[in-house]
Short mmCIF file of C-alpha atoms in Angstrom, two decimals:
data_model
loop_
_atom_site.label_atom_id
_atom_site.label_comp_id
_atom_site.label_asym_id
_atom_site.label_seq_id
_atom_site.Cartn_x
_atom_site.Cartn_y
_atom_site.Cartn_z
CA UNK A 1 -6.23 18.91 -5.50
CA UNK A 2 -9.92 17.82 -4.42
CA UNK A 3 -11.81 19.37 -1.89
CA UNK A 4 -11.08 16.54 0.82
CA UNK A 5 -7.33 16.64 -0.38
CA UNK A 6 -7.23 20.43 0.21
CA UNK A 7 -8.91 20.33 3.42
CA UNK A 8 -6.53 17.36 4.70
CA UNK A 9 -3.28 19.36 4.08
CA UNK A 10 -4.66 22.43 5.46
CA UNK A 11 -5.82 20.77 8.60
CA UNK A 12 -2.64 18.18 9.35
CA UNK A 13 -0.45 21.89 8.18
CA UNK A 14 -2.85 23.25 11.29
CA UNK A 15 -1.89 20.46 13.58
CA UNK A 16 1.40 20.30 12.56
CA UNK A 17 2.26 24.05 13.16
CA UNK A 18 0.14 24.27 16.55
CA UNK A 19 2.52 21.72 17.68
CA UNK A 20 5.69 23.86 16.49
CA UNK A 21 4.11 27.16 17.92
CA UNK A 22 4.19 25.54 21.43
CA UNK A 23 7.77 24.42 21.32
CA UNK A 24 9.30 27.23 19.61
CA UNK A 25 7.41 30.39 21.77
CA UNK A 26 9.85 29.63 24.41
CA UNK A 27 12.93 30.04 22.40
CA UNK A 28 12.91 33.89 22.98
CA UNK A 29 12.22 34.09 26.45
CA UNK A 30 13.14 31.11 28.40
CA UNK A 31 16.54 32.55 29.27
CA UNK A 32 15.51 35.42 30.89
CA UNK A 33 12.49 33.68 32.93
CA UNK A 34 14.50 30.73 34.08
CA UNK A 35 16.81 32.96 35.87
CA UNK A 36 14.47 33.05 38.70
CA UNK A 37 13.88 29.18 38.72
CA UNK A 38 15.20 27.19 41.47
CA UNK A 39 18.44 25.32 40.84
CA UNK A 40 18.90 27.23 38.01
CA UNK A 41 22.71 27.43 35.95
CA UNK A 42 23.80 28.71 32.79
CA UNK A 43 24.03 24.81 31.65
CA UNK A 44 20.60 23.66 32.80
CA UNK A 45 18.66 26.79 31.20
CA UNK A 46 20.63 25.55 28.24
CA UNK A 47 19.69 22.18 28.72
CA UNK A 48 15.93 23.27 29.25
CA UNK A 49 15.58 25.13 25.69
CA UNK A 50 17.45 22.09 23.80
CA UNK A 51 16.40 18.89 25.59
CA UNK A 52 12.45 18.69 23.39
CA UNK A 53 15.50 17.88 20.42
CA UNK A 54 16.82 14.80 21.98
CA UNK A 55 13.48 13.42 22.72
CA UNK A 56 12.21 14.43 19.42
CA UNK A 57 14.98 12.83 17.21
CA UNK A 58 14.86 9.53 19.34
CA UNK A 59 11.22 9.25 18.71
CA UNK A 60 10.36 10.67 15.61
CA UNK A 61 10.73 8.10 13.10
CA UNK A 62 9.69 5.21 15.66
CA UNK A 63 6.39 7.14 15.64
CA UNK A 64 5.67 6.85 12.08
CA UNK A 65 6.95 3.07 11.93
CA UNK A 66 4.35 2.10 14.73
CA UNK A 67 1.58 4.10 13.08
CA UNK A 68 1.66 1.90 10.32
CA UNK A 69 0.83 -0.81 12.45
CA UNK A 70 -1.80 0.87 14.74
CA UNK A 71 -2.95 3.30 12.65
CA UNK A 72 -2.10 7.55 11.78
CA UNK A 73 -4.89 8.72 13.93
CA UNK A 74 -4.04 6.84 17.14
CA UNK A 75 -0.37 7.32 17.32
CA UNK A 76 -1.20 11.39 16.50
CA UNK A 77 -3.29 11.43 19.13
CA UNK A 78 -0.94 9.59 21.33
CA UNK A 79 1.48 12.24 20.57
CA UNK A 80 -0.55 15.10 21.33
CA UNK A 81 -1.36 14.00 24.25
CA UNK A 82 2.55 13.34 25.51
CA UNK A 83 2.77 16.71 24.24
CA UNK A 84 0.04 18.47 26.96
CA UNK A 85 1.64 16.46 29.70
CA UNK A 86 4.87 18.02 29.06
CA UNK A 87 3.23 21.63 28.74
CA UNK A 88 1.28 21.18 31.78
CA UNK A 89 4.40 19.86 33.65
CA UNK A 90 6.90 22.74 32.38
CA UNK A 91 3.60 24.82 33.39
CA UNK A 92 2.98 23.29 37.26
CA UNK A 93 7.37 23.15 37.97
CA UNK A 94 9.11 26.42 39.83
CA UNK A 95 12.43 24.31 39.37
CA UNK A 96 14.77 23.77 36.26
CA UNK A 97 14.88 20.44 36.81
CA UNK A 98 10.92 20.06 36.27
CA UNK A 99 11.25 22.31 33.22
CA UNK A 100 13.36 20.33 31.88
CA UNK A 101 11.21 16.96 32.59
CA UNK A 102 8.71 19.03 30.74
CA UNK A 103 10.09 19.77 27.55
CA UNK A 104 11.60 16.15 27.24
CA UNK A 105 7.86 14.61 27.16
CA UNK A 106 6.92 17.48 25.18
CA UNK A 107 9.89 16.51 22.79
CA UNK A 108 8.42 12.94 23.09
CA UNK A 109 5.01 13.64 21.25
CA UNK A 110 7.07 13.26 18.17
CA UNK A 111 3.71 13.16 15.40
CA UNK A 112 6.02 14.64 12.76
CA UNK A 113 6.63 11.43 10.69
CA UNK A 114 3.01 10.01 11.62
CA UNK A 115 1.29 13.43 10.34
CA UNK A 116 3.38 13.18 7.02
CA UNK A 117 2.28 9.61 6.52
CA UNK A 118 -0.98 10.57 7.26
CA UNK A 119 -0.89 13.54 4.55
CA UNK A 120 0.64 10.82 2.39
CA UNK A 121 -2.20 8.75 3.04
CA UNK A 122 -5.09 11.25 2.04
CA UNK A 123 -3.44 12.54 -1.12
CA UNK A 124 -3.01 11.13 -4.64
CA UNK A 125 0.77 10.83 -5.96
CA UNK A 126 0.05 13.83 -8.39
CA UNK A 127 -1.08 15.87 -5.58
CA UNK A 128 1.03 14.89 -2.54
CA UNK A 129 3.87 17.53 -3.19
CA UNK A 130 1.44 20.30 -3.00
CA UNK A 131 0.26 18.90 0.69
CA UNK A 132 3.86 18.17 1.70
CA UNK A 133 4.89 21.94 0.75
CA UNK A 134 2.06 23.46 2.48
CA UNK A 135 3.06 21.57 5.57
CA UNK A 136 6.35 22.32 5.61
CA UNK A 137 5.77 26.14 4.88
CA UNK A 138 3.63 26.04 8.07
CA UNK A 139 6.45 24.64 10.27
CA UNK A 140 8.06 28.02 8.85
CA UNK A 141 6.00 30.24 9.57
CA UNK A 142 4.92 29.05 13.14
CA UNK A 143 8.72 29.65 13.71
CA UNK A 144 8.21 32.95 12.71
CA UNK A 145 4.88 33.64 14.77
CA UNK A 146 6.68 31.91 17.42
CA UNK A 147 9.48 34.21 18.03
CA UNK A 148 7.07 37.27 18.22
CA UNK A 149 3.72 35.91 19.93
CA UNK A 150 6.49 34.45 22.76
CA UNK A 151 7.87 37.80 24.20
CA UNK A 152 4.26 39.18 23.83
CA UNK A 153 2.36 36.33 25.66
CA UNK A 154 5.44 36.31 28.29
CA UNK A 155 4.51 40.13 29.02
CA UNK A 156 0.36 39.33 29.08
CA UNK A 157 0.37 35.72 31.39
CA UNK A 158 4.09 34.60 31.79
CA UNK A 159 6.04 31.88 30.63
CA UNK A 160 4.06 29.25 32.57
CA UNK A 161 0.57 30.74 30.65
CA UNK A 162 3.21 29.79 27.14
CA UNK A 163 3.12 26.57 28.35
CA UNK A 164 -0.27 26.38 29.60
CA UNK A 165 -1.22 27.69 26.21
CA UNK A 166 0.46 25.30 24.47
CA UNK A 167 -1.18 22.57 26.28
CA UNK A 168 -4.49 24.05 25.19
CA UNK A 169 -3.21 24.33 21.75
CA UNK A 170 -2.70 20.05 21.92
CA UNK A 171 -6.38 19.32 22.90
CA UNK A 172 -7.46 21.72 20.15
CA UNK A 173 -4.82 20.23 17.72
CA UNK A 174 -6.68 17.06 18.63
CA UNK A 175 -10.06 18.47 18.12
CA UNK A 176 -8.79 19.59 14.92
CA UNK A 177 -7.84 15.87 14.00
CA UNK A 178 -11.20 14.58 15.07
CA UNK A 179 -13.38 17.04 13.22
CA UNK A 180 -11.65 18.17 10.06
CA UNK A 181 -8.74 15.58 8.85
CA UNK A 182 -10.67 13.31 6.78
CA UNK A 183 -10.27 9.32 7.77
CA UNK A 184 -7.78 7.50 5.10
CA UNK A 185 -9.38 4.83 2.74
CA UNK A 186 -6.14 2.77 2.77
CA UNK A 187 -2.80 3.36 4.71
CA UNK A 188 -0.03 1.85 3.62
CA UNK A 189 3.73 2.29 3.43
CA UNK A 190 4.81 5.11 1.29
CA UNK A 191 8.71 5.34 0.72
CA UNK A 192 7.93 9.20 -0.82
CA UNK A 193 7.22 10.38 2.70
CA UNK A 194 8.56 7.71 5.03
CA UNK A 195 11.49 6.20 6.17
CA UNK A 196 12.48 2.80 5.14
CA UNK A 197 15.01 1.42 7.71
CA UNK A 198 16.73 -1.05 5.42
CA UNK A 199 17.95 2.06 3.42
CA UNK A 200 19.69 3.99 6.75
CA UNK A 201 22.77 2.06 6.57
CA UNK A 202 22.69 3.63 2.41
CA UNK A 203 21.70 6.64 3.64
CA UNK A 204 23.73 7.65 5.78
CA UNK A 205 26.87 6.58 3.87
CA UNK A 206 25.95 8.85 0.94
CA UNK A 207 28.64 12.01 1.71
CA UNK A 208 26.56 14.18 0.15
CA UNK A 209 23.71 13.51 1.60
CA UNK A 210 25.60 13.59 5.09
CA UNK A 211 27.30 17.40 4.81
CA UNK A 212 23.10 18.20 4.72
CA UNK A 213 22.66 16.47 8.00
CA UNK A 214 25.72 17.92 8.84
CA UNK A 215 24.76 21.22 8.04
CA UNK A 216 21.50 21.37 9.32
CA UNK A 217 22.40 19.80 12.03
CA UNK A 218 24.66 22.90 12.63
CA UNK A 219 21.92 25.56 11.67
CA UNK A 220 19.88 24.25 14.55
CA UNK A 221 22.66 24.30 17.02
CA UNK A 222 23.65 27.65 16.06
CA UNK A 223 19.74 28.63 16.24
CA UNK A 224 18.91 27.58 20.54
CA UNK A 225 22.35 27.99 21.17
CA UNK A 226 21.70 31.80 19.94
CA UNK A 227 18.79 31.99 21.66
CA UNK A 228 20.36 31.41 25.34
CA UNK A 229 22.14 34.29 24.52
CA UNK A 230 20.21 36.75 22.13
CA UNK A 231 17.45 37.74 24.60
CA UNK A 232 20.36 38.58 27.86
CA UNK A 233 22.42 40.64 25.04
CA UNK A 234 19.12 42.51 24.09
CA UNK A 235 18.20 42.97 27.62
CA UNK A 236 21.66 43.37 29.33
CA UNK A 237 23.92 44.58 27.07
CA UNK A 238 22.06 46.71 24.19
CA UNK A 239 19.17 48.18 27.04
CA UNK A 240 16.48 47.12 24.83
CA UNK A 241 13.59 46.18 27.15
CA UNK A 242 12.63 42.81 27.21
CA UNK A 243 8.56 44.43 26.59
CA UNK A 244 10.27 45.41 23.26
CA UNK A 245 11.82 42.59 22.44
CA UNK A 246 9.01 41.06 20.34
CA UNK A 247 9.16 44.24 17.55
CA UNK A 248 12.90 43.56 17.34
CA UNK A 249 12.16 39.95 16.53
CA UNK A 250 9.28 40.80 14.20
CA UNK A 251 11.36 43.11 12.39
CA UNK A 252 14.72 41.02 11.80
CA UNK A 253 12.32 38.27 10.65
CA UNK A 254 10.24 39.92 8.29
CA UNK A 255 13.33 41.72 6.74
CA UNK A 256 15.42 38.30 6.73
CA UNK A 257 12.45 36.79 4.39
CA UNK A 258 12.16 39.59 2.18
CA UNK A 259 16.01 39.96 1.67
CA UNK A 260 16.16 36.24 1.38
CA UNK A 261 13.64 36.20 -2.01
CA UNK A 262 16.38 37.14 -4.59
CA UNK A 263 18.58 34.90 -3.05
CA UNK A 264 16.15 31.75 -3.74
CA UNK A 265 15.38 33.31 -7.06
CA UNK A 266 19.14 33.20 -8.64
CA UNK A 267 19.54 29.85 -6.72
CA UNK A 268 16.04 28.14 -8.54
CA UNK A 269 16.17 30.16 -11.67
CA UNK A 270 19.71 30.48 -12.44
CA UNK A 271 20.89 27.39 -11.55
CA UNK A 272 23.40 28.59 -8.85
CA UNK A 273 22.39 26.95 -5.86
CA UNK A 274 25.85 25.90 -4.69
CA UNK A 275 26.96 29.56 -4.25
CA UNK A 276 23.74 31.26 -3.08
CA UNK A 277 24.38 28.24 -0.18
CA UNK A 278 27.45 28.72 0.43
CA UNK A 279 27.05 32.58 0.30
CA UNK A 280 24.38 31.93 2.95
CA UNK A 281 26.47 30.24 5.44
CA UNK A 282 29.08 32.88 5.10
CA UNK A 283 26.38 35.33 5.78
CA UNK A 284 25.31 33.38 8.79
CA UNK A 285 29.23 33.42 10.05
CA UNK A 286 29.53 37.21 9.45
CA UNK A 287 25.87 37.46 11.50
CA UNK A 288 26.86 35.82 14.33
CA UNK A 289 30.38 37.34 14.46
CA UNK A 290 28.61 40.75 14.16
CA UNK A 291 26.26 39.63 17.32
CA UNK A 292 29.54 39.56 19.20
CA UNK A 293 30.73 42.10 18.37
CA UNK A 294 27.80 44.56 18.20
CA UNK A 295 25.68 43.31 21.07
CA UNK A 296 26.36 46.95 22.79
CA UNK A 297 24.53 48.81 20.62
CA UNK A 298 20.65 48.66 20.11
CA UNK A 299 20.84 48.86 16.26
CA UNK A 300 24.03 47.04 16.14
CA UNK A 301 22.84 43.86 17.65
CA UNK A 302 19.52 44.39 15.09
CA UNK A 303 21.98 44.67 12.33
CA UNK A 304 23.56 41.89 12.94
CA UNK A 305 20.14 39.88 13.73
CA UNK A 306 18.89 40.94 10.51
CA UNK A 307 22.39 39.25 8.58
CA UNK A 308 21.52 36.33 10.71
CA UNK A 309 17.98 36.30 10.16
CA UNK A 310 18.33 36.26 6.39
CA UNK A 311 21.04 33.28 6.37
CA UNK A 312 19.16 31.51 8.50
CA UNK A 313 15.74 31.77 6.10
CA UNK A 314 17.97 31.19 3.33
CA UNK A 315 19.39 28.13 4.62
CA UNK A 316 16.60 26.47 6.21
CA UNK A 317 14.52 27.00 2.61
CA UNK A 318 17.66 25.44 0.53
CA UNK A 319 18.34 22.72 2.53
CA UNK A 320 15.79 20.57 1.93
CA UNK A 321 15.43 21.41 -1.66
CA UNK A 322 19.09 20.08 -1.71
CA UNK A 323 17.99 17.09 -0.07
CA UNK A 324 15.41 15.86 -2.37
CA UNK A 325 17.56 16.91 -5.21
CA UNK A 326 20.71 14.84 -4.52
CA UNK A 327 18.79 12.06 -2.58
CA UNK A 328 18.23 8.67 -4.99
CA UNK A 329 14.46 9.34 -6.46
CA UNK A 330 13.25 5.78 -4.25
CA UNK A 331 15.08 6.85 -1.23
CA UNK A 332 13.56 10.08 -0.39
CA UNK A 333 11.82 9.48 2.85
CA UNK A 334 14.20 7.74 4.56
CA UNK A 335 16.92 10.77 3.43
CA UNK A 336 14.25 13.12 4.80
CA UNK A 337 13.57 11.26 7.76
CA UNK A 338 17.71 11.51 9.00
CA UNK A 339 17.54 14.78 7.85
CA UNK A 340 14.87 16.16 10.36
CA UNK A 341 16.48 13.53 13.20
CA UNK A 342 19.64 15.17 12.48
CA UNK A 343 17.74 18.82 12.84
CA UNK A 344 16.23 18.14 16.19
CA UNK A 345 19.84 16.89 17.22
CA UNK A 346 21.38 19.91 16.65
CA UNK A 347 18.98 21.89 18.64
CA UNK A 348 19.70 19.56 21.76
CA UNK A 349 23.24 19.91 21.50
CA UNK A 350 22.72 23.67 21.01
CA UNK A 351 20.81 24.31 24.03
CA UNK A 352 23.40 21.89 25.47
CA UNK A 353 26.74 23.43 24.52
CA UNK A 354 25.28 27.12 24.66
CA UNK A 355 24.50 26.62 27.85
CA UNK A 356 27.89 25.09 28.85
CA UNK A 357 29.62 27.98 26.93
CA UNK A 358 27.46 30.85 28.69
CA UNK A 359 28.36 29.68 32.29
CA UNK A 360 31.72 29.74 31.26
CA UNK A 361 32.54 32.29 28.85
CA UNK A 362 29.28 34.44 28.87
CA UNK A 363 27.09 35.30 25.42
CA UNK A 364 30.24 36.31 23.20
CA UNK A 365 31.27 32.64 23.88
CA UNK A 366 28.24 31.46 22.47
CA UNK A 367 28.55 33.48 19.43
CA UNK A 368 32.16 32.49 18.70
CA UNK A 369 31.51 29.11 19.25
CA UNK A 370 28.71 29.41 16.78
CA UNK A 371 30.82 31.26 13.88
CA UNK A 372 33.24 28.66 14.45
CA UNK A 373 30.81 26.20 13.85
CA UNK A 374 29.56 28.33 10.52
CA UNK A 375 33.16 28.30 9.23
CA UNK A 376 33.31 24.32 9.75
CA UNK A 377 30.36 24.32 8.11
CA UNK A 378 31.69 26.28 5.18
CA UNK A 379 34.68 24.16 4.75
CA UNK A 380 32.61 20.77 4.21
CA UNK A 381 29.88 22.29 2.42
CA UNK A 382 32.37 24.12 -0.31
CA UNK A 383 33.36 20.49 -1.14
CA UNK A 384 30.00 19.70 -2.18
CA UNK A 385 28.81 18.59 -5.89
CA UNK A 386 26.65 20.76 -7.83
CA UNK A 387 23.60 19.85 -7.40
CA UNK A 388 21.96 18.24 -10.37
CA UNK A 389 18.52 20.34 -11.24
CA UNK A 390 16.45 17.45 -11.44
CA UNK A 391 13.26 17.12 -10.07
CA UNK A 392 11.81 13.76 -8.11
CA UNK A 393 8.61 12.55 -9.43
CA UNK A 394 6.36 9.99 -9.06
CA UNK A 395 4.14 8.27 -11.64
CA UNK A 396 1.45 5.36 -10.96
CA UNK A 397 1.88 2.65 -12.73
CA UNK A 398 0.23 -0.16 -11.29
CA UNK A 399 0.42 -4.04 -10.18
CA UNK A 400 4.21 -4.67 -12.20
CA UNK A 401 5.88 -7.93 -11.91
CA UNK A 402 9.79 -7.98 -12.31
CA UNK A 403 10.88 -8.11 -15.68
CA UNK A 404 7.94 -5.74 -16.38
CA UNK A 405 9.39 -3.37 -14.07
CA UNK A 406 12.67 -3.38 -15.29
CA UNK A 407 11.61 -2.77 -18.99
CA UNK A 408 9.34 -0.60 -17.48
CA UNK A 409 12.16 1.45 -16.21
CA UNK A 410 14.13 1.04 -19.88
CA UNK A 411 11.03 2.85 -21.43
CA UNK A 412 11.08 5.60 -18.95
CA UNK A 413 14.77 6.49 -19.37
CA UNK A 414 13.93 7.00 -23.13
CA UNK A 415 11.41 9.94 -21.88
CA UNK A 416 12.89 13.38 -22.64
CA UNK A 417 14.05 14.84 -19.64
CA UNK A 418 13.94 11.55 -17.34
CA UNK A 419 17.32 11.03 -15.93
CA UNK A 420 16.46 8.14 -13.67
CA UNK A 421 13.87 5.66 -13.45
CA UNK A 422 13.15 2.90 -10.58
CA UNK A 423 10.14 0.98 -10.33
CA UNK A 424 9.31 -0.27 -6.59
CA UNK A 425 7.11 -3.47 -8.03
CA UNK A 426 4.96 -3.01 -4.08
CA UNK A 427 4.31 0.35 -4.23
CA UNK A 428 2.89 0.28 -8.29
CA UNK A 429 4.91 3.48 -8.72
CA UNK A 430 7.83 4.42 -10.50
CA UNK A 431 10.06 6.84 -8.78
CA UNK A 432 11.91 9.48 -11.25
CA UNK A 433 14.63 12.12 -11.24
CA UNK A 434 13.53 14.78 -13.97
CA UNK A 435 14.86 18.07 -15.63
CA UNK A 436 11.76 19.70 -15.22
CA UNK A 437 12.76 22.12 -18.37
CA UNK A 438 13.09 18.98 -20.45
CA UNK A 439 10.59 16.65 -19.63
CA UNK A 440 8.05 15.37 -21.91
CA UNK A 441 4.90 15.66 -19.52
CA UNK A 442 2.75 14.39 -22.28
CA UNK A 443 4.96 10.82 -23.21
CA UNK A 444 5.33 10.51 -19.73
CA UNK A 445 1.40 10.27 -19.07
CA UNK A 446 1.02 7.66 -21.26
CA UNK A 447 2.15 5.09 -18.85
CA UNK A 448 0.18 6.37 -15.78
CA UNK A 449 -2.94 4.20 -15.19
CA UNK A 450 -4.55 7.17 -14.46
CA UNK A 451 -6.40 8.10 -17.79
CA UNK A 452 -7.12 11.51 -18.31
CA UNK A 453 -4.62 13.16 -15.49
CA UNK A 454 -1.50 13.92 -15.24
CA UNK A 455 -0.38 11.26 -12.23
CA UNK A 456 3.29 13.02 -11.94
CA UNK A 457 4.30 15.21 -9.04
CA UNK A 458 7.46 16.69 -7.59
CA UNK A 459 9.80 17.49 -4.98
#
């Protein structure tokens, strides 16, 4: 990568996870603030924690649409500032009901798509799988950050300071954009990291490609509907302090990511990523039952958070590498864009249902429910192809007309290692599913129309 390309995936992975920090340091300790709010119910705190999802899936992939008609920039700073209103409102309410106005506008500063067009936009084809990766390992690891820094800033200045912070966070997100991401040359549709709305309808009738929604979809659900519960079962049930709680957090998480590593490793190097999934969902089922029936004892409930804590790394690491293996090699960002709509979803309906379930039932409601969603999960995913190891690529080839493309696409299906080959005669790229082990990097330069670099990267 070039400087400039370097310094625009750092920066958008710097806006991008500033954004994620702010919704996610609530997740640990909304539950126990908003019992003091006024008109406050198991369903509404529920409601609260979930509701940025609905807003967030609704407007995500309009967002990226309209900035390729206004521009990256604009519509990312639109976004962050929807964002600070809905921090400073969820900051200024002493009600649920403003809370939950709150986190919907925060929800609606949806810049994900826009930011990944923008990255798109400021990297070369060969290059852009390095910027996409270090974006998404920063939405990771703000998760991670999140669920400690949360409890700790809760003890120092309160929730409303978390959502004052956050708000600060925005302005110097958009500081960040102003200063450091580097103005695009050209932008353009890109079908590698957008969605192409003619293609839903495809999409979304591809069954494997659905039990992924499906199933993250359900990982996210299980995650805030967890979280209503988690924190009261610390506090309540386990006497763990809640000026504690951020070590027990730190501690699951740090274990779940190093007991998650061999996992990945037999699952990328061996070729079994079926099983290490599926063993990962059963390990998130066992988790959660375990959080039931544990959540009386200190290191019980840890135990258990640590099972659940390494499933849930597991999964949320495999899951899109499962997307962009089964998804058609032109089809990618539209199959990525349903998947993250389908994410945010889940976490609606989780902060939805869990809250439902713990005004009912109490937290060992929530976890059944949540096993029982794990299991369901099982049973679709174990009917899931093996994934084919191939690889997506991309490969510049230039202004194409028709029957140039297609024998263009004849010629590339000869190339060691190419399994499929479309040319997209708009875009000047062919789009390619690849054994890696196979492929024949060097025949597969020669019809780049970049001279002298490999213009191949992939996903």
């Amino acid at each position: 990568m070039s400087p400039q390309e370097k310094r625009a995936a750092v920066s958008l992975a710097g806006i991008f996870s500033t954004r994620m920090l702010g919704l996610f340091m609530i997740l640990p300790v909304f539950a126990i603030y908003a019992e003091h709010l006024s008109g406050s119910t198991p369903m509404l705190i529920g409601l609260a924690i979930g509701i940025y999802g609905l807003t967030q899936a609704v407007f995500q992939i309009p967002f990226g649409l309209l900035s390729d008609r206004f521009g990256r920039k604009p519509m990312i700073y639109i976004g962050l500032i929807i964002f600070a209103i809905g921090s400073v409102v969820a900051a200024l309410s002493d009600s649920i009901y403003g809370v939950i106005l709150g986190r919907s506008i925060q929800g609606g500063g949806a810049i994900a798509a826009a930011v990944m067009a923008l990255a798109a936009d400021l990297t070369r084809e060969e290059h852009r799988l390095k910027a996409m990766a270090i974006l998404g390992a920063s939405m990771g690891m703000s998760f991670s950050v999140a669920l400690v820094m949360g409890p700790v800033l809760s003890g120092w200045i309160g929730v409303p300071g978390i959502f004052w912070t956050t708000s600060v966070l925005a302005l110097v997100a958009m500081v960040l954009l102003k200063l450091w991401v580097p103005d695009p040359i050209e932008s353009r549709f890109r079908r590698d990291a957008q969605p192409v709305p003619a293609q839903f309808k495809q999409v979304l009738g591809d069954g494997q490609l659905m039990r992924l929604n499906f199933g993250v979809f359900v990982l996210h659900l299980i995650l805030t509907a967890s979280f209503i519960a988690v924190p009261l079962s610390l506090r309540d049930e386990a006497g763990i302090g809640t000026e504690y709680h951020w070590a027990v957090y730190l501690g699951v998480m740090l274990g779940g990511i190093a007991l998650m590593v061999p996992f990945i490793i037999v699952a990328e190097k061996r070729r079994r990523m079926k099983q290490v999934f599926l063993i990962g969902i059963t390990l998130l089922m066992l988790g959660l039952w375990g959080l039931d029936l544990l959540r009386h004892s200190a290191w019980g409930i840890i135990a258990a958070l640590l099972v659940f804590f390494t499933a849930f790394n597991l999964l949320e690491a495999s899951l899109p590498s499962l997307v962009a293996k089964m998804a058609p090699p032109d089809k990618k960002g539209t199959a990525m864009g349903i998947y993250s709509s389908s994410q945010f979803l889940g976490a609606f309906c989780g902060g939805a249902f869990g809250g439902m379930i713990y005004g009912t039932i109490g937290a060992g409601g929530i976890f059944v429910f949540s096993a029982l969603m794990a299991a369901l999960w099982l049973f679709w995913a174990a009917t899931m192809r093996n994934p084919r190891y191939l690889s997506t690529h991309m490969l510049k080839v230039g202004p194409v007309n028709e029957d140039e493309a297609r024998h263009l696409e004849a010629q590339l299906a000869q190339v060691r290692g190419v399994a499929e080959a479309i040319v997209i005669l708009e875009d000047g790229v062919a789009y390619l599913k690849v054994d890696n082990h196979a492929l024949d990097k060097e025949a597969l330069s020669r019809f780049s129309v970049v001279r002298g670099e490999m213009a191949v990267t992939s996903t």
